Short mmCIF file of N, CA, C and O in Angstrom, two decimals:
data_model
loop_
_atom_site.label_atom_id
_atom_site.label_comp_id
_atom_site.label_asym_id
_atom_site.label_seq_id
_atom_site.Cartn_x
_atom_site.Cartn_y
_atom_site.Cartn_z
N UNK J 1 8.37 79.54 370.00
CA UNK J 1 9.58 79.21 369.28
C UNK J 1 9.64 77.74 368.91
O UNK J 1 10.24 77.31 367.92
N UNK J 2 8.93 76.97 369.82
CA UNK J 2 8.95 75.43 369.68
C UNK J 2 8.11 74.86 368.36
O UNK J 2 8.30 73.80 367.77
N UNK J 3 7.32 75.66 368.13
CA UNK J 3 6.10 75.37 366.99
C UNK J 3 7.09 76.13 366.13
O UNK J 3 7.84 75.29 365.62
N UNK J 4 7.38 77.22 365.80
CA UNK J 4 8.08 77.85 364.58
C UNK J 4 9.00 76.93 364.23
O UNK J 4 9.07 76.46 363.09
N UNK J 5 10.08 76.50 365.58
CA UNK J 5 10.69 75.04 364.84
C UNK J 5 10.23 73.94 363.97
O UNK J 5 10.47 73.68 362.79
N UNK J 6 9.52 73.39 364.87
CA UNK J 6 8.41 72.27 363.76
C UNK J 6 7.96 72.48 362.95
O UNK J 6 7.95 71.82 361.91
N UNK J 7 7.38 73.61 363.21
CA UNK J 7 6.63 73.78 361.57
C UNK J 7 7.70 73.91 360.26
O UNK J 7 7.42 73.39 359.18
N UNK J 8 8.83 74.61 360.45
CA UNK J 8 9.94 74.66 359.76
C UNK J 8 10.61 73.39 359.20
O UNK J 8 11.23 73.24 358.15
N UNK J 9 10.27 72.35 360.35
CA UNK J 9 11.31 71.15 360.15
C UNK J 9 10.23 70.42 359.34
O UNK J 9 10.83 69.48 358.82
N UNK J 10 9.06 70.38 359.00
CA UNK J 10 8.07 69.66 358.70
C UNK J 10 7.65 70.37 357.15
O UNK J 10 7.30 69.71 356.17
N UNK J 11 7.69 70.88 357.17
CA UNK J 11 8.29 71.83 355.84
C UNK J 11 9.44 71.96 354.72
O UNK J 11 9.65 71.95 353.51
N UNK J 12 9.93 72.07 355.76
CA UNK J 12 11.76 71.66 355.13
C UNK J 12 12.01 70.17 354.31
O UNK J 12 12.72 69.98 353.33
N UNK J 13 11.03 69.03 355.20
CA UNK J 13 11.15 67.55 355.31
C UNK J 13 10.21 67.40 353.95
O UNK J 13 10.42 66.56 353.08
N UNK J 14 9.12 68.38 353.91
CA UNK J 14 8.33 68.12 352.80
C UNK J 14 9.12 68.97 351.46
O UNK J 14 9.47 68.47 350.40
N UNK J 15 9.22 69.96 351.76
CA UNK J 15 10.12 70.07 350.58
C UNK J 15 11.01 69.34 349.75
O UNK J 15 10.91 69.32 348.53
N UNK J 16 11.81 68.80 350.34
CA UNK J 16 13.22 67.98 350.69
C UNK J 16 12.72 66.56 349.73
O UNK J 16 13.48 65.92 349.00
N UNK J 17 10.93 66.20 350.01
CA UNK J 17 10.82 64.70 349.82
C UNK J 17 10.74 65.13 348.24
O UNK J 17 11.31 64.37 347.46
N UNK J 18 10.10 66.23 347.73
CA UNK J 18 9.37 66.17 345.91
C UNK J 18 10.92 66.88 345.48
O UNK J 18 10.46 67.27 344.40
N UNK J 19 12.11 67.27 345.44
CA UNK J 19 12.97 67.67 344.95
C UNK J 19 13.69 66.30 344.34
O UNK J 19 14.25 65.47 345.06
N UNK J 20 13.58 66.20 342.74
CA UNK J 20 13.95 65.23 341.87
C UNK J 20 15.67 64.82 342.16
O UNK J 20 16.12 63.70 341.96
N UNK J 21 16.45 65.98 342.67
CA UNK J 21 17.96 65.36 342.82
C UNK J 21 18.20 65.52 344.52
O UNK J 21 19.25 66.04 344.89
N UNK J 22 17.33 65.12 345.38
CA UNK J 22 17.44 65.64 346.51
C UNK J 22 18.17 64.32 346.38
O UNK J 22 18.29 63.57 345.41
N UNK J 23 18.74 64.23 347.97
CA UNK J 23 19.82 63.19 348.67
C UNK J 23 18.62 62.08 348.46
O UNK J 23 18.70 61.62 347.32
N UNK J 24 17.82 61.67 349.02
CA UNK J 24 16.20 60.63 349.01
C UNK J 24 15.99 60.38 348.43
O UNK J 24 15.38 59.34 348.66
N UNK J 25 16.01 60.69 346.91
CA UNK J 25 15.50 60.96 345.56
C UNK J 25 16.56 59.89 345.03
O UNK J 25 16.38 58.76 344.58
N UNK J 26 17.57 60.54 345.19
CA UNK J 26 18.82 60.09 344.87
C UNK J 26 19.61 58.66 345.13
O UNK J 26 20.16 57.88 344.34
N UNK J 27 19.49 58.65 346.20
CA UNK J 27 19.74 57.46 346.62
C UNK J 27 18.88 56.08 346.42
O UNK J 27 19.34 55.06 345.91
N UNK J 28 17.29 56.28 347.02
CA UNK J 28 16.39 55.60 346.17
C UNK J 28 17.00 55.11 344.61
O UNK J 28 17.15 53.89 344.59
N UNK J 29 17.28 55.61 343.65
CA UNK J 29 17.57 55.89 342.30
C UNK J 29 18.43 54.55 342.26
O UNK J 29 18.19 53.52 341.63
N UNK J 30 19.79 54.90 343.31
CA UNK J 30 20.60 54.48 343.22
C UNK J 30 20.67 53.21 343.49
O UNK J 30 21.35 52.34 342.95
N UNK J 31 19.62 53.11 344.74
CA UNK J 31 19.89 51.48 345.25
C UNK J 31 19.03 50.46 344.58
O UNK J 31 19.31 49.27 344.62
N UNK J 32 17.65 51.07 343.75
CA UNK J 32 16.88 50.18 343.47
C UNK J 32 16.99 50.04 341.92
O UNK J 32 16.39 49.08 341.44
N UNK J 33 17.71 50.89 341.04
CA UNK J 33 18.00 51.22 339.77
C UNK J 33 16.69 51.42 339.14
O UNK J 33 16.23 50.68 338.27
N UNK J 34 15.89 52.83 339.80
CA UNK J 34 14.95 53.74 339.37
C UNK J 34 15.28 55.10 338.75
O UNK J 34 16.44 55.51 338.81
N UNK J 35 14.52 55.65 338.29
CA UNK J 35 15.21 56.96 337.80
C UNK J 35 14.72 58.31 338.86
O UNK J 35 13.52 58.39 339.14
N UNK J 36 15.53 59.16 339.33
CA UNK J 36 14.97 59.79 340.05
C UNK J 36 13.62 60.52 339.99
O UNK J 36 13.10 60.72 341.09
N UNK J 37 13.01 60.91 339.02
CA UNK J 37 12.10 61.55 338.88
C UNK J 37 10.63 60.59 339.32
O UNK J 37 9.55 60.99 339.77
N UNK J 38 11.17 59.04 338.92
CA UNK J 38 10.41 57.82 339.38
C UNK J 38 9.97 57.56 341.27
O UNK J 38 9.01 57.18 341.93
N UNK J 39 11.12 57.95 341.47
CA UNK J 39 10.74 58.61 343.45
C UNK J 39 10.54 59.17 343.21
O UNK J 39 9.57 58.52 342.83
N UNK J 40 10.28 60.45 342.79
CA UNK J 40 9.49 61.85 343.33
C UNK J 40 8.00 61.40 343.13
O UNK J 40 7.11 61.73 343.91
N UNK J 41 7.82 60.67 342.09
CA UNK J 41 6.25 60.74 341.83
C UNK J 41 5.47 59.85 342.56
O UNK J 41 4.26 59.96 342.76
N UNK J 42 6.55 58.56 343.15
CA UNK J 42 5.64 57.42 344.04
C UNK J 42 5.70 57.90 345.11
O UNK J 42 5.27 57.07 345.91
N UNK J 43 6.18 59.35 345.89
CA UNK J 43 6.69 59.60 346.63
C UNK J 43 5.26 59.70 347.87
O UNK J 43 4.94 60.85 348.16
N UNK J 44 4.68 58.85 348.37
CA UNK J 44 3.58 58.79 349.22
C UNK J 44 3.57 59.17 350.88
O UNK J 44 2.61 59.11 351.65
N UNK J 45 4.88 59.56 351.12
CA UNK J 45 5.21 59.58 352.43
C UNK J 45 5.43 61.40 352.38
O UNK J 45 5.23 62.11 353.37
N UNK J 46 5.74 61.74 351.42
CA UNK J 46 5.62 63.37 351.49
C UNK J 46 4.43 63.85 351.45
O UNK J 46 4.13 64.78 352.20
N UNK J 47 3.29 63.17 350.32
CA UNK J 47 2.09 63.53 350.27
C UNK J 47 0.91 63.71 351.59
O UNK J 47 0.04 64.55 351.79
N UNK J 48 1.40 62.32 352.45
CA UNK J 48 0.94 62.08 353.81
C UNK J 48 1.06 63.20 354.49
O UNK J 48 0.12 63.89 354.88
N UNK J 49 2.48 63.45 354.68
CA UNK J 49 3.15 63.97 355.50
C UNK J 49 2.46 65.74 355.27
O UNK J 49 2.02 66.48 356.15
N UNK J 50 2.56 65.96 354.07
CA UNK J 50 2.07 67.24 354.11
C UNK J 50 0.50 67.72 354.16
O UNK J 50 0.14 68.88 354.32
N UNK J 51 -0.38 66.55 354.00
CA UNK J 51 -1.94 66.46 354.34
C UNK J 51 -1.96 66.35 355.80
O UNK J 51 -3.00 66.71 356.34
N UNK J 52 -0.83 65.83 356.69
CA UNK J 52 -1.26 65.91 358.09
C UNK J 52 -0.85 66.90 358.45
O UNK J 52 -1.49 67.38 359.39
N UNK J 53 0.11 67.57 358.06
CA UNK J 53 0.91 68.82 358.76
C UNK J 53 -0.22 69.68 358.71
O UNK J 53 -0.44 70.47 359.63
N UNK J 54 -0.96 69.61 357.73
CA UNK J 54 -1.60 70.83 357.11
C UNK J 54 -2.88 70.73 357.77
O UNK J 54 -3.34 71.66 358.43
N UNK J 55 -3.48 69.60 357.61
CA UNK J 55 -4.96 69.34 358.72
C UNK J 55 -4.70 69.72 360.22
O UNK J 55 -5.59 70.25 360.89
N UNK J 56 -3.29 69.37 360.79
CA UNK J 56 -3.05 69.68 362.24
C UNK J 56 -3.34 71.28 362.05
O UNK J 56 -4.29 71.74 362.68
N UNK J 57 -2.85 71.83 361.54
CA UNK J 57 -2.21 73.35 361.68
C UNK J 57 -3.80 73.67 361.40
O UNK J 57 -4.25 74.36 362.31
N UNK J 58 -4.57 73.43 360.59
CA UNK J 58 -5.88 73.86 360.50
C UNK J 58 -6.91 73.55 361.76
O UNK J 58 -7.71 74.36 362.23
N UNK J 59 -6.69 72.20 362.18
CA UNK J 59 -7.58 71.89 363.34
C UNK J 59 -7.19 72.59 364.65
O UNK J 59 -7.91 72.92 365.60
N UNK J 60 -6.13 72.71 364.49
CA UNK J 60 -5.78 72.96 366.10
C UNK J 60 -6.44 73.99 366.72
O UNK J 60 -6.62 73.86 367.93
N UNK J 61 -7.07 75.53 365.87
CA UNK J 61 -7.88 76.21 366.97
C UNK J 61 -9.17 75.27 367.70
O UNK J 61 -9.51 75.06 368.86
N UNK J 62 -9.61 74.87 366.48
CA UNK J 62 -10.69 74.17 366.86
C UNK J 62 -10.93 73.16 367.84
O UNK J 62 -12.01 72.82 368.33
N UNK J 63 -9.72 72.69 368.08
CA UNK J 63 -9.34 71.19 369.03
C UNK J 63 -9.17 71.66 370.56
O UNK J 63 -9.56 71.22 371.64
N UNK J 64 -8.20 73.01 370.03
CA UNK J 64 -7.94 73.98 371.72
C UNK J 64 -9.43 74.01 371.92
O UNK J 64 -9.96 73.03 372.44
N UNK J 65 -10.44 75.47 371.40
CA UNK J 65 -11.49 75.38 371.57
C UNK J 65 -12.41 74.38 372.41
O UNK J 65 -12.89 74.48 373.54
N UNK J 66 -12.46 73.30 371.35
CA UNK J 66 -13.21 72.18 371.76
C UNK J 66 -13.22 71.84 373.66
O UNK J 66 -14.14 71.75 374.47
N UNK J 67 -11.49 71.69 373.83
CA UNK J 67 -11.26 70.81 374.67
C UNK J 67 -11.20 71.62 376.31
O UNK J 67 -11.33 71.25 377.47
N UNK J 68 -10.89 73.21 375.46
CA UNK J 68 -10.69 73.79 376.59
C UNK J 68 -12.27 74.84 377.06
O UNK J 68 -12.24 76.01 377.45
N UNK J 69 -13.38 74.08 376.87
CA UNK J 69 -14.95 75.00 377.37
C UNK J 69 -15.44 73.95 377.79
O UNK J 69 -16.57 73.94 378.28
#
């Protein structure tokens, strides 16, 4: 249940970052006088975020494996 959480919340978080009128998007926009669509595209912390989520979730048999023979 603890992983179905995370994975959900890490998901949710990546979703959340490329949505052009999200709250993040938005605000960015607002404080730096960018246009929203201008955060979505520099948006480098979602891109991260979803290349690690995604390498974890792939490595991890392999890492159990590894660590546990």
């Amino acid at each position: 249940r603890k992983r179905s959480a995370s994975l959900l919340d890490l998901f949710a978080c990546i979703g959340q970052s490329f949505i052009p009128y999200g709250a993040q998007a938005l605000l960015l926009s607002a404080t730096f006088g960018i246009t929203p669509w201008d955060a979505v595209v520099n948006n480098y912390y979602g891109i991260i975020l979803l290349i690690t989520t995604v390498t974890a979730i792939l490595a991890e048999p392999r890492l159990r494996k590894y660590f546990l023979t």
